[in-house]
CSV table of C-alpha atoms and ligand atoms in Angstrom, one decimal:
chain,number,residue,atom,x,y,z
J,1,UNK,CA,15.9,-9.7,-20.5
J,2,UNK,CA,18.1,-12.8,-20.2
J,3,UNK,CA,18.6,-14.2,-16.5
J,4,UNK,CA,22.6,-13.3,-16.1
J,5,UNK,CA,22.0,-9.7,-17.5
J,6,UNK,CA,19.6,-8.6,-15.3
J,7,UNK,CA,20.5,-6.0,-13.3
J,8,UNK,CA,20.3,-6.1,-9.3
J,9,UNK,CA,20.1,-4.0,-6.5
J,10,UNK,CA,23.7,-2.6,-5.9
J,11,UNK,CA,23.5,-2.6,-2.0
J,12,UNK,CA,21.1,-4.5,0.6
J,13,UNK,CA,20.1,-1.2,1.8
J,14,UNK,CA,19.2,-0.5,-1.9
J,15,UNK,CA,17.1,-3.8,-1.8
J,16,UNK,CA,15.5,-2.9,1.2
J,17,UNK,CA,14.3,0.5,0.5
J,18,UNK,CA,13.3,-0.1,-3.0
J,19,UNK,CA,10.4,-2.5,-1.8
J,20,UNK,CA,10.0,-0.7,1.2
J,21,UNK,CA,9.4,2.7,-1.4
J,22,UNK,CA,6.3,0.1,-2.8
J,23,UNK,CA,5.1,-0.6,0.0
J,24,UNK,CA,5.3,2.9,2.2
J,25,UNK,CA,2.5,5.2,0.9
J,26,UNK,CA,-0.7,6.3,0.7
J,27,UNK,CA,-2.1,2.5,2.2
J,28,UNK,CA,0.5,4.2,5.3
J,29,UNK,CA,-0.6,8.0,5.5
J,30,UNK,CA,-3.6,8.3,3.9
J,31,UNK,CA,-5.7,4.8,3.9
J,32,UNK,CA,-4.3,3.5,7.4
J,33,UNK,CA,-6.1,6.3,10.0
J,34,UNK,CA,-9.0,6.4,8.0
J,35,UNK,CA,-9.4,2.8,9.0
J,36,UNK,CA,-8.3,3.4,12.4
J,37,UNK,CA,-11.0,6.0,12.5
J,38,UNK,CA,-13.7,4.1,10.9
J,39,UNK,CA,-13.0,0.6,13.3
J,40,UNK,CA,-12.5,2.0,16.9
J,41,UNK,CA,-8.6,3.0,17.1
J,42,UNK,CA,-6.4,1.1,19.4
J,43,UNK,CA,-7.7,-2.3,19.4
J,44,UNK,CA,-7.9,-2.3,15.5
J,45,UNK,CA,-4.3,-1.3,15.3
J,46,UNK,CA,-3.4,-4.6,17.8
J,47,UNK,CA,-5.5,-6.4,15.1
J,48,UNK,CA,-3.4,-5.1,12.3
J,49,UNK,CA,-0.4,-5.7,14.3
J,50,UNK,CA,-0.9,-9.2,14.7
J,51,UNK,CA,-1.5,-9.4,10.7
J,52,UNK,CA,1.6,-8.5,9.6
J,53,UNK,CA,3.5,-10.7,11.5
J,54,UNK,CA,1.6,-13.5,11.0
J,55,UNK,CA,0.4,-13.5,7.9
J,56,UNK,CA,1.9,-10.3,6.6
J,57,UNK,CA,6.0,-11.2,7.0
J,58,UNK,CA,5.6,-14.8,6.0
J,59,UNK,CA,3.7,-14.2,3.1
J,60,UNK,CA,6.2,-11.2,1.8
J,61,UNK,CA,9.0,-13.5,2.2
J,62,UNK,CA,6.8,-15.9,-0.1
J,63,UNK,CA,6.3,-12.9,-3.0
J,64,UNK,CA,10.4,-12.3,-2.4
J,65,UNK,CA,11.6,-15.6,-2.9
J,66,UNK,CA,9.0,-16.6,-5.5
J,67,UNK,CA,10.6,-13.9,-7.4
J,68,UNK,CA,14.4,-14.6,-6.7
J,69,UNK,CA,14.5,-17.6,-7.4
J,70,UNK,CA,12.5,-17.1,-10.7
J,71,UNK,CA,13.8,-13.7,-11.8
J,72,UNK,CA,10.5,-12.8,-13.1
J,73,UNK,CA,7.2,-11.1,-12.8
J,74,UNK,CA,4.2,-13.2,-11.1
J,75,UNK,CA,2.6,-14.2,-13.9
J,76,UNK,CA,5.8,-15.2,-15.6
J,77,UNK,CA,6.9,-17.1,-12.1
J,78,UNK,CA,3.8,-19.1,-12.0
J,79,UNK,CA,4.5,-20.4,-15.7
J,80,UNK,CA,7.6,-21.3,-15.0
J,81,UNK,CA,7.3,-22.9,-11.6
J,82,UNK,CA,3.8,-24.5,-11.8
J,83,UNK,CA,4.0,-25.0,-16.1
J,84,UNK,CA,0.4,-25.9,-17.2
J,85,UNK,CA,-1.6,-25.6,-14.6
J,86,UNK,CA,-4.4,-23.0,-13.4
J,87,UNK,CA,-1.7,-21.6,-10.8
J,88,UNK,CA,-1.8,-18.5,-13.7
J,89,UNK,CA,-5.0,-17.8,-12.5
J,90,UNK,CA,-3.2,-16.0,-9.1
J,91,UNK,CA,-0.9,-13.9,-11.2
J,92,UNK,CA,-4.3,-13.0,-13.0
J,93,UNK,CA,-6.3,-12.4,-9.9
J,94,UNK,CA,-3.1,-10.2,-9.0
J,95,UNK,CA,-3.0,-8.4,-12.1
J,96,UNK,CA,-6.8,-7.4,-11.6
J,97,UNK,CA,-5.8,-6.5,-8.4
J,98,UNK,CA,-3.4,-4.3,-9.9
J,99,UNK,CA,-5.7,-2.3,-12.6
J,100,UNK,CA,-8.5,-1.9,-9.9
J,101,UNK,CA,-6.2,-0.1,-7.1
J,102,UNK,CA,-4.0,1.9,-9.3
J,103,UNK,CA,-7.2,3.1,-11.0
J,104,UNK,CA,-8.4,5.0,-7.7
J,105,UNK,CA,-5.2,4.7,-5.9
J,106,UNK,CA,-4.1,7.6,-8.4
J,107,UNK,CA,-7.4,9.7,-8.2
J,108,UNK,CA,-6.1,10.3,-4.3
J,109,UNK,CA,-2.6,10.8,-5.4
J,110,UNK,CA,-4.1,13.3,-7.8
J,111,UNK,CA,-4.6,14.8,-4.3
J,112,UNK,CA,-1.8,15.2,-3.3
J,113,UNK,CA,-0.9,16.7,-6.1
J,114,UNK,CA,-3.1,19.3,-5.7
J,115,UNK,CA,-2.1,19.9,-1.6
J,116,UNK,CA,1.3,20.1,-2.9
J,117,UNK,CA,0.5,23.3,-5.1
J,118,UNK,CA,-1.5,24.5,-2.3
J,119,UNK,CA,1.0,24.5,0.0
J,120,UNK,CA,3.6,26.0,-2.6
J,121,UNK,CA,1.0,29.2,-2.8
J,122,UNK,CA,0.5,29.2,0.7
J,123,UNK,CA,-3.4,28.9,0.7
J,124,UNK,CA,-3.5,27.5,4.2
J,125,UNK,CA,-2.0,30.1,6.4
J,126,UNK,CA,-4.1,32.0,8.7
J,127,UNK,CA,-7.2,29.9,8.2
J,128,UNK,CA,-8.8,28.0,10.9
J,129,UNK,CA,-10.1,24.4,11.2
J,130,UNK,CA,-13.3,25.1,10.0
J,131,UNK,CA,-12.2,26.3,6.4
J,132,UNK,CA,-10.3,23.4,5.9
J,133,UNK,CA,-13.2,20.9,5.3
J,134,UNK,CA,-14.5,23.4,2.8
J,135,UNK,CA,-11.5,23.7,0.7
J,136,UNK,CA,-11.3,19.9,0.3
J,137,UNK,CA,-15.2,19.2,-0.6
J,138,UNK,CA,-14.9,22.7,-3.2
J,139,UNK,CA,-12.0,20.5,-4.6
J,140,UNK,CA,-13.0,17.2,-5.0
J,141,UNK,CA,-16.2,18.1,-6.0
J,142,UNK,CA,-15.1,20.1,-8.9
J,143,UNK,CA,-15.4,18.4,-12.2
J,144,UNK,CA,-12.1,18.6,-14.1
J,145,UNK,CA,-9.8,19.8,-11.5
J,146,UNK,CA,-9.1,16.1,-9.8
J,147,UNK,CA,-9.5,14.5,-13.0
J,148,UNK,CA,-5.9,16.6,-14.5
J,149,UNK,CA,-4.0,15.4,-11.6
J,150,UNK,CA,-5.2,12.2,-12.0
J,151,UNK,CA,-4.4,12.5,-15.8
J,152,UNK,CA,-0.9,14.0,-14.6
J,153,UNK,CA,0.0,11.4,-12.1
J,154,UNK,CA,-0.9,8.4,-14.9
J,155,UNK,CA,1.8,10.1,-17.5
J,156,UNK,CA,4.5,10.4,-14.9
J,157,UNK,CA,4.3,6.8,-13.6
J,158,UNK,CA,3.6,5.8,-17.4
J,159,UNK,CA,6.8,7.5,-18.1
J,160,UNK,CA,8.8,6.1,-15.5
J,161,UNK,CA,7.3,1.9,-16.1
J,162,UNK,CA,8.1,2.6,-20.0
J,163,UNK,CA,12.0,3.8,-19.2
J,164,UNK,CA,12.4,0.5,-16.9
J,165,UNK,CA,11.5,0.6,-13.0
J,166,UNK,CA,15.1,-0.5,-12.3
J,167,UNK,CA,17.4,2.7,-13.2
J,168,UNK,CA,16.3,5.4,-10.6
J,169,UNK,CA,14.4,3.5,-8.1
J,170,UNK,CA,16.8,2.3,-5.5
J,171,UNK,CA,18.8,5.7,-5.8
J,172,UNK,CA,15.3,7.7,-5.5
J,173,UNK,CA,14.3,5.7,-2.8
J,174,UNK,CA,17.4,6.0,-0.8
J,175,UNK,CA,16.8,9.8,-0.3
J,176,UNK,CA,13.3,10.0,-0.3
J,177,UNK,CA,11.9,7.9,2.1
J,178,UNK,CA,14.7,8.7,5.1
J,179,UNK,CA,13.7,12.6,4.1
J,180,UNK,CA,10.0,11.2,4.8
J,181,UNK,CA,10.4,9.5,7.3
J,182,UNK,CA,12.4,12.6,9.4
J,183,UNK,CA,9.3,15.0,8.2
J,184,UNK,CA,7.0,13.1,9.8
J,185,UNK,CA,8.6,12.3,12.9
J,186,UNK,CA,8.6,15.9,13.3
J,187,UNK,CA,5.5,16.2,12.6
J,188,UNK,CA,4.9,13.5,15.1
J,189,UNK,CA,6.4,15.5,17.8
J,190,UNK,CA,4.8,18.7,16.9
J,191,UNK,CA,1.0,16.9,16.7
J,192,UNK,CA,1.6,15.2,19.8
J,193,UNK,CA,2.1,18.4,21.8
J,194,UNK,CA,-1.2,20.2,20.1
J,195,UNK,CA,-3.5,21.2,22.8
J,196,UNK,CA,-6.2,18.6,23.3
J,197,UNK,CA,-3.6,16.1,21.9
J,198,UNK,CA,-4.6,13.9,25.0
J,199,UNK,CA,-7.8,12.3,23.6
J,200,UNK,CA,-6.5,11.5,20.3
J,201,UNK,CA,-3.9,9.5,21.9
J,202,UNK,CA,-6.1,7.9,24.1
J,203,UNK,CA,-8.1,6.8,21.5
J,204,UNK,CA,-5.3,5.2,19.5
J,205,UNK,CA,-3.8,3.4,22.7
J,206,UNK,CA,-6.6,2.4,24.7
J,207,UNK,CA,-7.9,-0.8,23.3
J,208,UNK,CA,-11.4,-1.4,23.5
J,209,UNK,CA,-11.6,-5.2,22.8
J,210,UNK,CA,-15.4,-5.2,22.8
J,211,UNK,CA,-14.9,-3.0,19.4
J,212,UNK,CA,-13.7,-5.5,17.4
J,213,UNK,CA,-16.3,-7.6,14.9
J,214,UNK,CA,-15.4,-9.8,11.8
J,215,UNK,CA,-15.2,-6.6,10.2
J,216,UNK,CA,-12.9,-4.8,11.9
J,217,UNK,CA,-10.9,-8.3,11.6
J,218,UNK,CA,-11.2,-8.1,7.3
J,219,UNK,CA,-10.5,-4.4,7.6
J,220,UNK,CA,-7.2,-4.6,9.6
J,221,UNK,CA,-6.3,-7.9,7.1
J,222,UNK,CA,-6.8,-5.6,4.4
J,223,UNK,CA,-5.5,-2.7,5.8
J,224,UNK,CA,-2.6,-5.2,6.4
J,225,UNK,CA,-2.1,-6.6,2.6
J,226,UNK,CA,-3.0,-2.9,1.2
J,227,UNK,CA,0.1,-1.2,3.1
J,228,UNK,CA,2.7,-4.4,2.9
J,229,UNK,CA,2.0,-4.4,-1.0
J,230,UNK,CA,1.0,-7.8,-1.0
J,231,UNK,CA,-1.4,-10.5,-2.5
J,232,UNK,CA,-0.4,-8.9,-6.2
J,233,UNK,CA,2.8,-9.9,-7.1
J,234,UNK,CA,4.3,-6.3,-6.4
J,235,UNK,CA,7.1,-8.0,-4.1
J,236,UNK,CA,7.6,-10.6,-6.9
J,237,UNK,CA,9.7,-8.4,-9.2
J,238,UNK,CA,11.3,-6.5,-6.5
J,239,UNK,CA,12.5,-10.2,-5.0
J,240,UNK,CA,13.1,-10.8,-8.6
J,241,UNK,CA,16.2,-8.3,-8.3
J,242,UNK,CA,17.8,-9.4,-5.3
J,243,UNK,CA,21.0,-10.4,-5.0
J,244,UNK,CA,21.6,-14.8,-4.5
J,245,UNK,CA,22.7,-13.7,-1.1
J,246,UNK,CA,20.4,-11.2,0.0
J,247,UNK,CA,18.6,-12.4,3.6
J,248,UNK,CA,14.9,-12.8,2.8
J,249,UNK,CA,13.5,-13.5,5.8
J,250,UNK,CA,15.9,-10.5,7.2
J,251,UNK,CA,14.5,-8.1,4.4
J,252,UNK,CA,11.2,-8.5,4.9
J,253,UNK,CA,11.0,-8.0,8.3
J,254,UNK,CA,13.1,-5.0,7.7
J,255,UNK,CA,10.1,-3.9,5.1
J,256,UNK,CA,7.2,-4.9,8.0
J,257,UNK,CA,8.8,-2.8,10.7
J,258,UNK,CA,9.6,0.7,8.5
J,259,UNK,CA,6.1,0.3,7.0
J,260,UNK,CA,4.1,-0.3,10.1
J,261,UNK,CA,6.1,2.3,11.6
J,262,UNK,CA,5.0,5.1,9.3
J,263,UNK,CA,2.0,3.8,9.4
J,264,UNK,CA,1.3,3.9,13.3
J,265,UNK,CA,3.4,7.4,13.1
J,266,UNK,CA,0.5,9.2,10.7
J,267,UNK,CA,-1.9,7.6,13.2
J,268,UNK,CA,-0.3,9.7,16.0
J,269,UNK,CA,0.1,12.6,13.5
J,270,UNK,CA,-3.7,12.8,12.7
J,271,UNK,CA,-6.0,11.6,15.8
J,272,UNK,CA,-4.2,14.3,18.0
J,273,UNK,CA,-5.3,17.1,15.0
J,274,UNK,CA,-8.8,15.7,14.8
J,275,UNK,CA,-9.4,16.4,18.5
J,276,UNK,CA,-7.6,19.3,18.4
J,277,UNK,CA,-9.5,20.8,15.5
J,278,UNK,CA,-13.0,18.9,16.8
J,279,UNK,CA,-13.7,17.3,13.9
J,280,UNK,CA,-16.3,14.5,14.7
J,281,UNK,CA,-14.5,10.8,14.9
J,282,UNK,CA,-17.6,8.6,14.6
J,283,UNK,CA,-16.9,6.3,12.1
J,284,UNK,CA,-19.5,8.1,9.7
J,285,UNK,CA,-17.5,11.4,9.2
J,286,UNK,CA,-14.2,9.4,9.0
J,287,UNK,CA,-13.3,9.3,5.0
J,288,UNK,CA,-11.2,10.3,2.4
J,289,UNK,CA,-10.6,13.4,3.6
J,290,UNK,CA,-9.1,13.2,6.5
J,291,UNK,CA,-5.2,13.4,5.8
J,292,UNK,CA,-6.4,16.7,4.1
J,293,UNK,CA,-8.4,18.3,6.0
J,294,UNK,CA,-6.1,17.6,9.4
J,295,UNK,CA,-2.6,18.4,8.4
J,296,UNK,CA,-3.2,21.7,7.1
J,297,UNK,CA,-4.6,22.1,10.4
J,298,UNK,CA,-1.6,20.8,11.9
J,299,UNK,CA,0.7,22.8,10.0
J,300,UNK,CA,-1.3,26.0,11.2
J,301,UNK,CA,-1.3,24.9,14.9
J,302,UNK,CA,1.9,24.0,15.6
J,303,UNK,CA,4.1,26.4,13.7
J,304,UNK,CA,1.2,29.4,13.2
J,305,UNK,CA,3.9,31.6,14.8
J,306,UNK,CA,6.7,30.8,13.0
J,307,UNK,CA,5.1,31.0,9.1
J,308,UNK,CA,8.1,30.2,7.3
J,309,UNK,CA,8.6,26.9,9.1
J,310,UNK,CA,5.0,26.1,8.8
J,311,UNK,CA,5.3,27.2,5.5
J,312,UNK,CA,8.2,24.8,4.1
J,313,UNK,CA,7.4,21.7,6.4
J,314,UNK,CA,3.6,21.6,4.0
J,315,UNK,CA,5.7,22.1,1.0
J,316,UNK,CA,7.7,19.4,1.9
J,317,UNK,CA,4.8,17.2,3.7
J,318,UNK,CA,2.9,17.4,0.5
J,319,UNK,CA,5.8,17.1,-2.2
J,320,UNK,CA,7.8,13.5,-0.1
J,321,UNK,CA,3.8,12.4,0.2
J,322,UNK,CA,3.5,12.9,-3.7
J,323,UNK,CA,6.9,11.0,-3.9
J,324,UNK,CA,5.4,8.3,-1.8
J,325,UNK,CA,2.7,7.4,-4.0
J,326,UNK,CA,4.7,7.6,-7.0
J,327,UNK,CA,7.1,5.0,-5.8
J,328,UNK,CA,3.7,2.8,-5.4
J,329,UNK,CA,2.0,3.6,-8.4
J,330,UNK,CA,5.0,2.8,-10.1
J,331,UNK,CA,5.3,-0.7,-8.6
J,332,UNK,CA,1.5,-1.9,-9.5
J,333,UNK,CA,1.6,-0.4,-13.0
J,334,UNK,CA,5.0,-2.7,-13.9
J,335,UNK,CA,2.9,-5.7,-12.8
J,336,UNK,CA,-0.3,-5.1,-15.0
J,337,UNK,CA,2.7,-3.9,-18.0
J,338,UNK,CA,4.8,-7.0,-17.6
J,339,UNK,CA,1.8,-9.1,-17.9
J,340,UNK,CA,0.3,-7.6,-20.7
J,341,UNK,CA,3.5,-7.0,-22.6
J,342,UNK,CA,4.2,-11.2,-21.9
J,343,UNK,CA,0.9,-12.4,-22.4
J,344,UNK,CA,-0.2,-10.1,-25.4
J,345,UNK,CA,3.6,-10.7,-26.7
J,346,UNK,CA,3.7,-6.6,-27.1
J,347,UNK,CA,6.8,-4.3,-26.2
J,348,UNK,CA,6.5,-2.6,-22.8
J,349,UNK,CA,6.3,1.0,-24.1
J,350,UNK,CA,3.0,-0.6,-25.6
J,351,UNK,CA,1.5,-2.6,-23.4
J,352,UNK,CA,1.7,0.6,-20.8
J,353,UNK,CA,-0.1,2.7,-22.7
J,354,UNK,CA,-2.8,0.2,-23.1
J,355,UNK,CA,-2.2,0.1,-19.2
J,356,UNK,CA,-2.6,3.9,-18.6
J,357,UNK,CA,-5.3,4.7,-20.9
J,358,UNK,CA,-7.7,2.1,-19.0
J,359,UNK,CA,-6.4,2.8,-15.4
J,360,UNK,CA,-7.7,6.6,-16.7
J,361,UNK,CA,-10.7,5.9,-17.9
J,362,UNK,CA,-12.0,3.6,-15.1
J,363,UNK,CA,-10.0,6.8,-12.7
J,364,UNK,CA,-12.1,9.1,-13.8
J,365,UNK,CA,-15.6,7.2,-12.7
J,366,UNK,CA,-13.8,6.9,-9.4
J,367,UNK,CA,-12.9,10.2,-9.0
J,368,UNK,CA,-16.5,11.7,-10.6
J,369,UNK,CA,-17.7,9.7,-7.7
J,370,UNK,CA,-16.5,12.9,-5.7
J,371,UNK,CA,-18.5,15.1,-7.3
J,372,UNK,CA,-21.1,14.9,-10.3
J,373,UNK,CA,-21.8,11.1,-9.8
J,374,UNK,CA,-21.6,11.6,-6.0
J,375,UNK,CA,-25.3,9.8,-5.9
J,376,UNK,CA,-24.4,7.0,-8.0
J,377,UNK,CA,-24.6,3.9,-5.3
J,378,UNK,CA,-23.5,0.1,-6.1
J,379,UNK,CA,-24.0,-2.5,-3.2
J,380,UNK,CA,-24.3,0.9,-1.1
J,381,UNK,CA,-20.9,2.4,-1.7
J,382,UNK,CA,-20.1,4.5,-4.2
J,383,UNK,CA,-17.3,3.4,-6.9
J,384,UNK,CA,-14.2,4.6,-5.3
J,385,UNK,CA,-15.9,2.7,-2.1
J,386,UNK,CA,-16.6,-0.2,-3.5
J,387,UNK,CA,-13.2,-0.6,-5.8
J,388,UNK,CA,-11.3,0.3,-2.6
J,389,UNK,CA,-13.0,-2.6,-0.4
J,390,UNK,CA,-13.4,-4.8,-2.6
J,391,UNK,CA,-10.0,-4.7,-4.3
J,392,UNK,CA,-7.9,-4.5,-0.5
J,393,UNK,CA,-10.9,-6.7,1.8
J,394,UNK,CA,-11.6,-9.7,-0.6
J,395,UNK,CA,-8.8,-9.4,-4.1
J,396,UNK,CA,-5.4,-9.2,-1.7
J,397,UNK,CA,-6.5,-11.5,0.4
J,398,UNK,CA,-7.3,-14.5,-1.7
J,399,UNK,CA,-4.2,-13.6,-3.8
J,400,UNK,CA,-2.1,-14.0,-0.4
J,401,UNK,CA,-3.8,-17.0,0.6
J,402,UNK,CA,-3.1,-18.9,-2.8
J,403,UNK,CA,0.4,-17.2,-2.3
J,404,UNK,CA,1.0,-19.2,0.9
J,405,UNK,CA,-1.0,-22.2,-0.6
J,406,UNK,CA,1.3,-22.8,-3.9
J,407,UNK,CA,4.5,-22.6,-1.6
J,408,UNK,CA,3.5,-24.5,1.7
J,409,UNK,CA,1.9,-27.4,-0.4
J,410,UNK,CA,2.5,-26.7,-4.4
J,411,UNK,CA,5.9,-26.0,-4.7
J,412,UNK,CA,8.8,-28.7,-3.2
J,413,UNK,CA,9.8,-27.8,0.5
J,414,UNK,CA,13.6,-28.2,-0.8
J,415,UNK,CA,13.0,-25.2,-2.8
J,416,UNK,CA,11.5,-23.0,-0.3
J,417,UNK,CA,13.9,-23.9,2.3
J,418,UNK,CA,17.1,-23.3,-0.1
J,419,UNK,CA,15.5,-20.2,-0.8
J,420,UNK,CA,15.0,-19.1,2.7
J,421,UNK,CA,18.3,-20.3,4.1
J,422,UNK,CA,20.3,-19.4,0.8
J,423,UNK,CA,21.5,-22.7,0.2
J,424,UNK,CA,22.1,-23.5,3.7
J,425,UNK,CA,24.6,-20.7,3.8
J,426,UNK,CA,22.5,-18.4,6.2
J,427,UNK,CA,21.0,-19.9,10.1
J,428,UNK,CA,17.4,-19.6,10.0
J,429,UNK,CA,16.0,-20.7,13.1
J,430,UNK,CA,12.5,-19.1,12.9
J,431,UNK,CA,12.3,-21.7,9.2
J,432,UNK,CA,10.0,-24.3,10.8
J,433,UNK,CA,7.6,-21.3,11.9
J,434,UNK,CA,7.1,-19.8,8.7
J,435,UNK,CA,6.8,-23.0,7.0
J,436,UNK,CA,4.2,-23.9,9.2
J,437,UNK,CA,1.8,-20.4,8.8
J,438,UNK,CA,2.1,-20.8,5.2
J,439,UNK,CA,1.2,-24.7,4.9
J,440,UNK,CA,-1.4,-24.4,8.0
J,441,UNK,CA,-2.5,-21.1,9.7
J,442,UNK,CA,-2.2,-18.3,6.5
J,443,UNK,CA,-4.9,-20.2,4.5
J,444,UNK,CA,-7.1,-21.4,7.5
J,445,UNK,CA,-7.0,-18.0,9.1
J,446,UNK,CA,-7.4,-15.6,5.7
J,447,UNK,CA,-10.3,-18.1,4.5
J,448,UNK,CA,-12.1,-18.1,7.6
J,449,UNK,CA,-11.9,-14.3,8.1
J,450,UNK,CA,-13.0,-14.0,4.5
J,451,UNK,CA,-16.0,-16.6,4.7
J,452,UNK,CA,-17.2,-15.3,7.9
J,453,UNK,CA,-17.2,-12.0,7.1
J,454,UNK,CA,-18.8,-12.7,3.3
J,455,UNK,CA,-21.6,-14.5,4.7
J,456,UNK,CA,-20.8,-18.1,4.0
J,457,UNK,CA,-20.6,-18.4,8.1
J,458,UNK,CA,-20.4,-17.1,11.2
J,459,UNK,CA,-18.0,-17.7,13.4
J,460,UNK,CA,-17.3,-14.4,15.3
Q,1,LIG,N1,1.5,-0.5,-0.3
Q,1,LIG,C1,1.4,0.8,-1.0
Q,1,LIG,C2,0.3,1.9,-0.5
Q,1,LIG,O1,0.7,1.4,0.9
Q,1,LIG,C3,0.0,1.0,-2.3
Q,1,LIG,C4,0.6,-0.6,-2.9
Q,1,LIG,C5,1.5,-0.9,-4.2
Q,1,LIG,C6,0.1,-1.9,-3.3
Q,1,LIG,N2,1.6,-1.8,-4.8
Q,1,LIG,C7,0.6,-2.7,-4.0
Q,1,LIG,C8,-1.1,-2.4,-2.5
Q,1,LIG,C9,0.1,-4.0,-4.6
Q,1,LIG,C10,-1.4,-3.6,-2.6
Q,1,LIG,C11,-0.8,-4.5,-3.8
Q,1,LIG,O2,0.3,3.0,-0.4
């Protein structure tokens, strides 16, 4: 597509919501509570928020303006801004991360689809907290059911990517995102009022800083990148659709605020429910099942006396979760497809098909690691956990580190200033702070956290 004929987001709100659609997903509602549970609660949340503010927002601004300036996807952006250099490897690393994350993400996305169907079939009614772990366990260990859902999810993602991301995504996000927001707000109020909720609230609000270790900090940073869709080039693509008067700093701030708010809300929905149901909270017991065993319990406990309401809320919640997951899988698939199509000079349809098939094959192994391949371990982790760990805690931060070095050191400083201030038409009082973070703070902080944990040296 030529630059001048490229479509843009119709409104500023549309731009924010579409980027937020990529950011808000299973990372907030499924992964954030798991990480919070495994890493000790309140203290983890504080480190997480610090990572969002100090690393997430400046790096998000970089991805946005690289995209808007070059009017192209990540791989193409590095080719345009740094032709003939090795910077293209940053784009390639992003593509690899997208491929890996998409493969296991669609497994969990498939679970949300199964749970939507269970909710529609009213399968949770009248059941107690003891039954939900078994329902989940039976489902994920079934050799074919999760696979069918994963394939279904991949195919829907595929079809949307082939048709072009732009068309519907803005309209879609404009309706679905606020709907998800409202239903989560309702669920937060319900959950906080459950008997036994206070223990959950204490877990979320009373920090025990003694629990912060190198691995906690790495997990918080990984979660921040994962949740904000950073380090992979997704937001570059969205930035490429921004209009020239879009305020990049404000947009990044808004997306980060929405994303963090949804994540924290998920914590406030899930942890009171965990304590209410009497599920164990020790870090070994908290895993991928958390969302799927606590939520049916919330619907039963909070609306038990009003079965119609309980039914409607559960159907709506899982359905919106499917939609939130879909807007995220689309954004990742798009990055990989755009790369394959441009790098190997094939049309989008073909490139997308290759990506879909390859991700599905890898996804099969991720899915089976909850069933028939349960015992298989690599570096002490199941394939699913290993992919999740490596992609979020290593690939994404490394990608983010290079993005900050690229904008902070390689690019002409004027370019960054022009993009952030829209060629001097915006007053951006925090410009110097952003430049400082991108040049010094982000690369050093990410490097120290990574190397510390990977054992190259130990500071904390
Ligand atoms: N941020 C999304 C979520 O929270 C997942 C996601 C979409 C993502 N695009 C990404 C994660 C790019 C990392 C990089 O569910």
